[in-house]
Structures are given as structure tokens and as C-alpha cells.
Coordinates of C-alpha atoms and ligand atoms in Angstrom, one line a residue:
X131 CA 37.2 -10.8 23.3
X132 CA 34.6 -8.4 24.5
X133 CA 32.0 -7.0 22.2
X134 CA 29.1 -4.7 22.8
X135 CA 25.7 -3.7 21.4
X136 CA 24.9 -0.1 22.0
X137 CA 21.4 0.8 20.8
X138 CA 20.0 4.3 21.0
X139 CA 16.5 3.8 22.5
X140 CA 14.5 5.5 19.8
X141 CA 11.7 3.0 19.8
X142 CA 11.4 -0.2 17.8
X143 CA 14.5 -2.3 17.1
X144 CA 15.3 -1.9 13.4
X145 CA 16.1 -5.2 11.6
X146 CA 19.6 -3.8 10.9
X147 CA 20.0 -3.2 14.6
X148 CA 18.9 -6.7 15.3
X149 CA 21.5 -8.0 12.9
X150 CA 24.2 -5.9 14.6
X151 CA 23.0 -7.3 18.0
X152 CA 23.0 -10.9 16.6
X153 CA 26.5 -10.7 15.1
X154 CA 27.8 -9.4 18.4
X155 CA 25.9 -12.1 20.3
X156 CA 27.4 -14.8 18.0
X157 CA 30.9 -13.5 18.6
X158 CA 30.3 -13.6 22.3
X159 CA 29.3 -17.3 22.3
X160 CA 32.9 -18.3 22.0
X161 CA 34.9 -19.2 25.0
X162 CA 36.5 -16.2 26.8
X163 CA 34.1 -13.8 25.0
X164 CA 31.4 -11.6 26.5
X165 CA 28.8 -9.1 25.4
X166 CA 27.9 -5.9 27.1
X167 CA 24.6 -4.1 26.4
X168 CA 24.9 -0.4 26.6
X169 CA 22.0 1.9 26.2
X170 CA 23.0 5.1 24.5
X171 CA 20.5 7.2 26.3
X172 CA 22.1 10.6 26.4
X173 CA 19.3 12.1 24.3
X174 CA 16.9 12.5 27.2
X175 CA 13.9 13.3 25.2
X176 CA 13.9 10.2 23.1
X177 CA 15.3 7.9 25.7
X178 CA 12.1 7.1 27.6
X179 CA 11.7 4.0 29.7
X180 CA 9.1 2.7 27.2
X181 CA 11.6 3.1 24.3
X182 CA 14.3 1.3 26.3
X183 CA 11.8 -1.5 27.2
X184 CA 10.9 -1.9 23.5
X185 CA 14.5 -2.6 22.6
X186 CA 15.0 -5.0 25.5
X187 CA 11.8 -6.7 24.6
X188 CA 12.8 -7.2 21.0
X189 CA 16.2 -8.6 22.1
X190 CA 14.5 -11.0 24.5
X191 CA 12.1 -12.1 21.8
X192 CA 15.1 -13.0 19.6
X193 CA 16.6 -14.8 22.6
X194 CA 19.7 -12.6 22.5
X195 CA 21.1 -12.3 26.0
X196 CA 24.0 -10.4 27.3
X197 CA 26.7 -10.9 29.9
X198 CA 26.8 -7.3 31.3
X199 CA 24.3 -4.5 31.5
X200 CA 22.1 -3.0 30.4
X201 CA 24.4 0.0 31.3
X202 CA 23.2 3.5 30.9
X203 CA 25.5 5.9 28.9
X204 CA 23.9 8.9 30.5
X205 CA 24.8 7.6 34.0
X206 CA 28.4 7.5 33.0
X207 CA 28.6 11.3 32.6
X208 CA 31.2 11.7 35.5
X209 CA 33.6 9.3 33.6
X210 CA 33.1 11.3 30.4
X211 CA 33.8 14.6 32.3
X212 CA 36.9 13.1 33.8
X213 CA 38.2 12.2 30.3
X214 CA 37.5 15.7 29.1
X215 CA 39.4 17.2 32.0
X216 CA 42.3 14.8 31.3
X217 CA 42.4 15.9 27.7
X218 CA 42.4 19.6 28.7
X219 CA 45.1 18.9 31.2
X220 CA 47.4 17.3 28.7
X221 CA 46.8 20.0 26.1
X222 CA 45.2 17.6 23.6
X223 CA 42.0 19.6 24.0
X224 CA 41.4 23.3 24.5
X225 CA 38.5 25.6 25.4
X226 CA 36.8 27.6 22.8
X227 CA 33.9 29.9 23.7
X228 CA 33.2 27.6 26.7
X229 CA 33.1 24.5 24.6
X230 CA 36.0 22.0 24.5
X231 CA 37.6 21.0 21.2
X232 CA 40.1 18.2 20.5
X233 CA 43.1 19.3 18.5
X234 CA 43.4 17.6 15.2
X235 CA 46.9 18.0 13.5
X236 CA 46.8 19.8 10.2
X237 CA 48.9 17.1 8.5
X238 CA 48.9 13.4 8.3
X239 CA 45.9 11.1 8.6
X240 CA 44.0 8.8 10.9
X241 CA 43.8 5.2 9.6
X242 CA 40.9 3.1 10.7
X243 CA 41.6 -0.5 10.4
X244 CA 38.3 -2.3 9.8
X245 CA 38.0 -6.1 9.6
X246 CA 35.4 -6.0 6.9
X247 CA 36.6 -3.0 4.8
X248 CA 40.4 -3.0 5.4
X249 CA 42.3 0.3 6.1
X250 CA 40.3 3.4 5.6
X251 CA 42.2 6.7 5.5
X252 CA 40.9 9.9 6.9
X253 CA 43.2 12.8 6.0
X254 CA 43.4 15.4 8.8
X255 CA 43.1 18.3 6.5
X256 CA 39.5 17.4 6.1
X257 CA 38.8 17.2 9.8
X258 CA 38.6 20.3 11.9
X259 CA 39.3 20.5 15.6
X260 CA 36.1 19.0 16.9
X261 CA 33.9 19.7 19.9
X262 CA 34.0 17.0 22.6
X263 CA 32.0 19.0 25.3
X264 CA 29.4 21.7 24.8
X265 CA 29.6 25.0 26.7
X266 CA 27.2 23.6 29.3
X267 CA 29.7 20.9 30.0
X268 CA 27.7 18.0 28.4
X269 CA 29.9 15.5 26.6
X270 CA 29.4 14.9 22.9
X271 CA 28.4 11.6 21.4
X272 CA 31.8 10.5 20.0
X273 CA 33.5 11.3 23.3
X274 CA 31.0 9.2 25.3
X275 CA 31.2 6.2 22.9
X276 CA 35.0 6.2 22.9
X277 CA 35.3 6.5 26.7
X278 CA 32.6 3.9 27.3
X279 CA 34.3 1.4 24.9
X280 CA 37.6 2.1 26.7
X281 CA 36.3 1.8 30.2
X282 CA 34.2 -1.3 29.5
X283 CA 37.2 -3.1 28.0
X284 CA 35.6 -3.5 24.6
X285 CA 38.0 -5.2 22.3
X286 CA 35.9 -5.4 19.1
X287 CA 33.4 -2.7 18.0
X288 CA 31.0 -4.3 15.6
X289 CA 28.3 -1.8 14.4
X290 CA 26.5 -0.4 11.4
X291 CA 28.3 1.2 8.6
X292 CA 26.5 4.5 9.3
X293 CA 29.0 4.9 12.2
X294 CA 32.1 4.7 10.0
X295 CA 32.4 8.5 9.7
X296 CA 32.4 8.8 13.5
X297 CA 35.3 6.3 13.9
X298 CA 38.3 8.5 13.1
X299 CA 37.1 11.0 15.8
X300 CA 36.7 8.2 18.3
X301 CA 40.2 6.9 17.4
X302 CA 41.7 10.3 17.8
X303 CA 40.1 10.7 21.3
X304 CA 41.5 7.4 22.4
X305 CA 45.0 8.1 21.0
X306 CA 45.0 11.5 22.7
X307 CA 44.5 9.6 26.0
X308 CA 47.4 7.3 25.1
X309 CA 45.1 4.3 24.5
X310 CA 44.9 1.8 21.7
X311 CA 41.6 1.8 19.8
X312 CA 39.6 -1.4 19.6
X313 CA 39.3 -3.5 16.5
X314 CA 36.5 -2.2 14.3
X315 CA 34.1 -4.0 12.0
X316 CA 31.4 -1.9 10.2
X317 CA 28.5 -3.9 8.9
X318 CA 27.1 -2.9 5.5
X319 CA 23.5 -1.6 5.7
X320 CA 20.5 -3.7 5.0
X321 CA 18.6 -2.9 1.8
X322 CA 15.3 -4.1 0.4
X323 CA 15.3 -6.2 -2.8
X324 CA 14.9 -2.9 -4.8
X325 CA 18.3 -1.8 -3.5
X326 CA 16.9 1.0 -1.3
X327 CA 17.5 1.3 2.4
X328 CA 15.3 -1.1 4.3
X329 CA 12.0 0.5 5.3
X330 CA 8.4 -0.4 6.1
X331 CA 7.7 -0.4 2.4
X332 CA 9.7 -3.6 2.1
X333 CA 7.2 -5.4 4.3
X334 CA 8.8 -4.8 7.7
X335 CA 11.6 -2.7 9.1
X336 CA 11.6 -3.5 12.7
X337 CA 11.7 -6.7 14.9
X338 CA 8.4 -5.7 16.4
X339 CA 6.7 -5.7 13.0
X340 CA 8.1 -9.2 12.2
X341 CA 6.8 -10.4 15.6
X342 CA 3.3 -8.9 14.9
X343 CA 3.3 -10.5 11.5
X344 CA 3.7 -13.9 13.1
X345 CA 7.3 -14.8 12.4
X346 CA 9.1 -17.2 14.6
X347 CA 12.1 -15.7 16.5
X348 CA 14.3 -18.6 15.6
X349 CA 13.5 -18.2 11.9
X350 CA 14.2 -14.5 12.0
X351 CA 17.4 -15.1 13.8
X352 CA 18.6 -17.7 11.4
X353 CA 17.6 -15.6 8.3
X354 CA 19.3 -12.5 9.6
X355 CA 22.4 -14.5 10.5
X356 CA 22.7 -15.7 6.9
X357 CA 22.3 -12.2 5.4
X358 CA 25.6 -11.3 3.7
X359 CA 27.7 -13.8 5.5
X360 CA 28.2 -16.4 2.8
X361 CA 27.3 -19.4 5.0
X362 CA 26.9 -22.7 3.2
X363 CA 24.3 -21.7 0.6
X364 CA 22.9 -25.2 0.4
X365 CA 21.8 -25.1 4.0
X366 CA 19.2 -23.0 5.7
X367 CA 18.7 -24.5 9.1
X368 CA 21.3 -24.0 11.7
X369 CA 21.2 -24.2 15.4
X370 CA 22.5 -21.3 17.4
X371 CA 25.7 -23.3 18.2
X372 CA 26.3 -24.0 14.6
X373 CA 25.8 -20.4 13.7
X374 CA 28.2 -19.3 16.4
X375 CA 30.7 -21.8 15.2
X376 CA 30.6 -20.7 11.6
X377 CA 30.3 -17.0 12.2
X378 CA 33.4 -14.8 11.8
X379 CA 33.7 -11.1 11.0
X380 CA 35.9 -12.0 8.0
X381 CA 32.9 -13.7 6.4
X382 CA 30.8 -10.6 6.4
X383 CA 30.4 -9.3 2.9
X384 CA 31.4 -5.6 2.1
X385 CA 28.3 -5.0 0.0
X386 CA 24.9 -4.2 1.3
X387 CA 22.9 -7.2 2.4
X388 CA 19.4 -7.7 1.0
X389 CA 16.5 -8.3 3.3
X390 CA 13.8 -10.0 1.3
X391 CA 10.5 -10.3 3.2
X392 CA 9.2 -12.9 0.7
X393 CA 12.2 -15.1 1.4
X394 CA 11.8 -14.8 5.1
X395 CA 8.2 -15.8 4.7
X396 CA 9.1 -18.9 2.9
X397 CA 11.9 -19.6 5.3
X398 CA 9.5 -19.1 8.2
X399 CA 7.1 -21.5 6.7
X400 CA 9.7 -24.2 6.6
X401 CA 10.6 -23.6 10.2
X402 CA 6.9 -23.7 11.1
X403 CA 6.4 -27.0 9.5
X404 CA 9.4 -28.4 11.4
X405 CA 8.0 -27.4 14.8
X406 CA 6.6 -30.1 17.1
X407 CA 2.8 -29.8 16.9
X408 CA 2.6 -29.3 20.7
X409 CA 5.1 -26.4 20.5
X410 CA 3.2 -24.8 17.6
X411 CA -0.1 -25.2 19.5
X412 CA 1.3 -23.6 22.6
X413 CA 2.5 -20.6 20.6
X414 CA -0.8 -20.2 18.8
X415 CA -2.8 -20.6 22.0
X416 CA -0.8 -17.8 23.5
X417 CA -1.2 -15.6 20.4
X418 CA -4.9 -16.1 20.1
X419 CA -5.7 -16.4 23.8
X420 CA -7.8 -19.6 23.2
X421 CA -7.2 -23.2 24.2
X422 CA -8.1 -26.5 22.6
X423 CA -6.5 -25.6 19.3
X424 CA -4.5 -28.8 18.8
X425 CA -6.9 -30.4 16.3
X426 CA -7.1 -27.3 14.2
X427 CA -3.3 -26.8 14.4
X428 CA -2.8 -30.4 13.2
X429 CA -4.7 -29.5 10.0
X430 CA -3.3 -26.0 9.4
X431 CA 0.4 -26.6 10.1
X432 CA 1.2 -27.7 6.6
X433 CA -0.4 -24.6 5.0
X434 CA 0.9 -21.9 7.3
X435 CA 3.9 -19.7 6.6
X436 CA 3.5 -17.4 9.6
X437 CA 1.6 -17.7 12.9
X438 CA -0.9 -15.1 11.8
X439 CA -1.9 -17.4 8.9
X440 CA -3.5 -19.7 11.4
X441 CA -6.7 -18.0 12.3
X442 CA -7.9 -17.1 8.8
X443 CA -7.1 -20.6 7.7
X444 CA -8.5 -22.6 10.6
X445 CA -10.9 -20.5 12.6
X446 CA -13.8 -22.4 11.0
X447 CA -12.6 -25.5 12.8
X448 CA -13.0 -23.7 16.1
X449 CA -16.2 -21.8 15.5
X450 CA -18.7 -21.0 12.7
X451 CA -17.6 -18.3 10.3
X452 CA -19.5 -15.7 8.3
X453 CA -19.9 -16.7 4.7
X454 CA -17.4 -14.9 2.4
X455 CA -19.8 -13.6 -0.3
X456 CA -17.1 -13.8 -3.0
X457 CA -16.4 -17.5 -2.2
X458 CA -20.2 -18.1 -2.3
X459 CA -20.7 -16.4 -5.7
X460 CA -17.7 -18.2 -7.1
X461 CA -18.6 -21.7 -6.1
X462 CA -22.3 -22.0 -5.4
X463 CA -23.6 -22.1 -8.9
X464 CA -24.3 -24.5 -11.8
X465 CA -25.8 -27.4 -9.8
X466 CA -23.6 -26.9 -6.8
X467 CA -26.7 -27.3 -4.6
X468 CA -27.5 -30.8 -6.0
X469 CA -23.9 -31.8 -5.5
X470 CA -24.0 -30.5 -2.0
X471 CA -27.3 -32.4 -1.4
X472 CA -25.6 -35.7 -2.5
X473 CA -22.6 -35.0 -0.4
X474 CA -24.8 -34.4 2.6
X475 CA -26.7 -37.6 2.1
X476 CA -23.4 -39.6 1.8
X477 CA -21.9 -38.0 4.9
X478 CA -25.0 -38.6 6.9
X479 CA -24.5 -42.4 6.6
X480 CA -20.7 -42.7 6.7
X481 CA -19.7 -45.4 9.1
X482 CA -17.5 -45.2 11.0
X483 CA -16.8 -41.5 11.0
X484 CA -13.2 -40.9 10.1
X485 CA -10.8 -39.5 7.6
X486 CA -10.7 -42.5 5.2
X487 CA -14.4 -43.2 5.2
X488 CA -15.2 -39.5 4.7
X489 CA -12.8 -39.4 1.8
X490 CA -14.3 -42.5 0.2
X491 CA -17.8 -41.3 0.6
X492 CA -17.0 -37.9 -1.1
X493 CA -15.1 -39.6 -3.9
X494 CA -18.0 -41.9 -4.5
X495 CA -20.3 -38.9 -4.9
X496 CA -18.0 -37.5 -7.5
X497 CA -18.0 -40.8 -9.4
X498 CA -21.7 -41.2 -9.1
X499 CA -22.5 -37.7 -10.4
X500 CA -19.8 -38.0 -13.0
X501 CA -18.5 -34.5 -12.3
X502 CA -15.0 -33.0 -11.6
X503 CA -13.9 -33.5 -8.0
X504 CA -13.8 -29.8 -7.3
X505 CA -17.5 -29.6 -8.2
X506 CA -18.3 -31.5 -5.1
X507 CA -15.4 -30.6 -2.9
X508 CA -15.5 -26.9 -3.3
X509 CA -19.2 -26.5 -2.4
X510 CA -18.5 -28.6 0.7
X511 CA -15.5 -26.5 1.5
X512 CA -17.4 -23.2 1.2
X513 CA -20.3 -24.6 3.2
X514 CA -18.2 -25.7 6.2
X515 CA -15.6 -22.9 6.2
X516 CA -17.3 -19.9 4.5
X517 CA -14.2 -19.6 2.3
X518 CA -12.5 -21.2 -0.7
X519 CA -9.2 -21.6 1.3
X520 CA -8.9 -24.2 4.0
X521 CA -6.8 -27.2 5.0
X522 CA -7.5 -30.4 3.2
X523 CA -11.2 -31.0 2.6
X524 CA -11.4 -34.6 3.9
X525 CA -9.3 -33.8 7.0
X526 CA -11.5 -30.7 7.7
X527 CA -14.8 -32.6 7.4
X528 CA -13.5 -35.4 9.5
X529 CA -12.2 -33.0 12.2
X530 CA -15.4 -31.0 12.3
X531 CA -17.5 -34.1 13.0
X532 CA -20.7 -35.4 11.4
X533 CA -23.2 -33.3 13.3
X534 CA -21.5 -29.9 12.8
X535 CA -20.7 -30.7 9.1
X536 CA -24.3 -31.6 8.3
X537 CA -25.6 -28.5 10.1
X538 CA -23.3 -26.3 8.2
X539 CA -24.3 -27.9 4.9
X540 CA -27.9 -27.5 5.8
X541 CA -27.4 -23.8 6.4
X542 CA -25.7 -23.5 3.0
X543 CA -28.6 -25.3 1.3
X544 CA -31.0 -23.0 3.0
X545 CA -29.1 -20.0 1.8
X546 CA -29.2 -21.5 -1.7
X547 CA -33.0 -21.8 -1.6
X548 CA -33.2 -18.1 -0.7
X549 CA -31.0 -16.9 -3.5
Ligands
LIG652 N1 23.9 4.1 19.5 C1 24.3 3.9 18.1 C2 23.1 3.4 17.3 O1 22.1 3.0 17.9 C3 25.4 2.8 18.0 C4 26.7 3.4 18.4 C5 27.8 2.4 18.3 O2 27.6 1.2 18.1 O3 29.0 2.8 18.4 O4 23.1 3.6 16.1

């Protein structure tokens, strides 16, 4: 088995394109199977080195590797021209105003056999003789694809459904050369939960966007692999080997697959919580360009769904933050200053400093004042973090240390006296 992924380098890698790449990659994990990466760069204007690099970068981020390539379709023009000459020579094609057209019989049909959709019939009376080379000699897209698949020994063409209408033309070109077409499998398109074609409106449409939003490549991979493949619905975590073992083209559903960014977020959160703390810390240190994040990571890991959740949640553990005025107005009222005073006094004498003693001290304050726990904990939280959202309050106070906690509480009390 030989499969290929053949992106046109138009910029970012669409999530649908990533799915196509992943399915081909999964097929290529079997013994005696290989994957060729072919860059369909015949549109010279769009095919800039930067655009090619973006695609390769997205594939590398997803850890999808290939056995052969990247090969450039544009560089294969001599092979395309050879095929055009052979088709002219045999009479299967003819010149028309300088262009070259392939002869399509008036009668009969071309049947495309597709693993996912079965036989699809294309009656010839609806297909005119079609151009395979322009009058300047440049080969057309369908000719280039058919010849490349043939020359590269591709046995299975797995690609997006948007290419189904091209397929009978590619089949006719191959048959006119006396060759057998490969096996085809056209993947249904990706839709958002509203049933419309996947776009930015659905949260993200490209792999680059997912990366910027702090998703983990392994979670994205796993989520995409499950889209429309009917894998064991009870299970969400698979290793790459398990995915490759379970994947088959026959499992791919005919109907559009739904990409749900909320589900992916949830899914990513579960992956994130499973990560070894060292691993997560290394990723976050790379992302933020800071070191020494391990203590903050230890507290934030439980509450994060994406890597980008980390900084808003845990920055206060690393450095002092500006007060969020909304958080202040919401919490710092109705005797909050007295509660904060008491908490400060209790924390000042906690011995030894540590999670359990801190928790006990703060709970004692609640009891002594006979108030609701949040009437003490929230003012402390806002004082130390500047926000109403943070990791656990006892853990946060303990991690911040006595001196820093007291200083921040003092700053809050000062602010109180000024308002
Ligand atoms: N280059 C095409 C694309 O990016 C794919 C062509 C193919 O897979 O045959 O949509």
C-alpha cells in the first residue's frame, strides 16, 4: 500500500486537510505501507516558500511524518509533458486551438469505485472532451495529479470529498494510458456543530489556530482521528499505535463529520491533566519564554483546558498582577476588609508555613467570625491574585509564601482605606 498527502500550499493547514493527512498517515503505519508527501505547487503565485513551510510546520507539530518527499508537483512538469505527448501520439487526445483535449466517448460512463461511497457513475454525455494542456503547453491540474499518482506508485488515493468531481477525469486519463486507476476514498467534509462548512466562526479552522489557542498536538490528533470513524465511543484516549491498528477506510462514515471546538477543549483538558507535570512545565516554559514555572504549574494543571489558560490563571504566582476592578467591586465590600484583617493576622502567625496549617488557620477565621467561607476566602483570593479566578486558595497562599501573601494583603487593605 502506498498513500499520499497532496496539499496545495495556500497557507495554513485546514483542519480538514489535517484530517486527510492523519488518515493517510494512519494507513501508512501498517507494514509494507508508505506515505508520500507531494506539494501541489503548480499555482506559482500562491505556492510561496512561506506557504509551503506553514504546511510542513503544521504537519510536524502534529507529528505526522512521511516516508518520501516533500516532492514538488511543479518540478515534475517534464513527466506531465511526456504523458501529454503519449496521449496525443496514441490518438486519445487531440489539439484544439493549441490546447490539448482528451477524447471522452459520447456513450457509456466512467465508474469511480470509492471505498467510502461505493460505485459512483459519471455518464459520459455529461462530460465534454476536456483540456489537459493549455495552449502555452502547461499541463492542467487533473493531468498532473493522475500522472503523479501513477508515477509515484500510489495505490490508494485518500482525499477530501471536494475532489470527487475531478476523479472521473483522472480515471479517464489513466485508462487512456492503459493504466489501472488507484483505489479511491473520498472523505466527507468537516462541518461545524451548526452543520455549515467548518470556518473560523466555529472557533478555529486551521491547525495553526489550534496551536495558537494552546491545544496539545496529541489531543488534536486523537480528536481528529475519532471524527466520523466510529471508534469505540466509550474510549477517548488512544495511542498512535492503537489508532493505526483500529483505523480502516471502511470505518469512515459517509456523512459529514462534525468538528466541535467545545468538545475538543474538553478533550484537551483531559489530556492536559494526564500530562506529567515536568512535561507540562516544559511546554509552558517554552510557550511563555520563562523558567521556574513548576510550582505554578502544579497548582494550575487541574484547572486548565488549554496551554493558554495557564498564564491568566497562574501569573499571580509568578509576579504581582494589576487588580481587576470588577473583581474588587464584587468582593471587597460588606466587611470584607475586617475579614481580610483577621485572615492577615492568622496567616502572620501560622507555624509551620504549609498547606495544611494555612488551610486550618483560614478555616478558623471563618469559624471565629461566624461568616460563610467565601466571605473570607474570596477577599484573600482577590488580594493575592487580583482576580476572582485562581487555583485553590489554600494551595495558592501556601505556594506564594508568607511574606508575599502578607504584603499583597497589606496592599489590598491600603486600597480599601482609600476607597
Ligand atoms: N492539492 C489538493 C488540495 O490541497 C489535493 C489533491 C488530491 O489529493 O488529489 O486540496
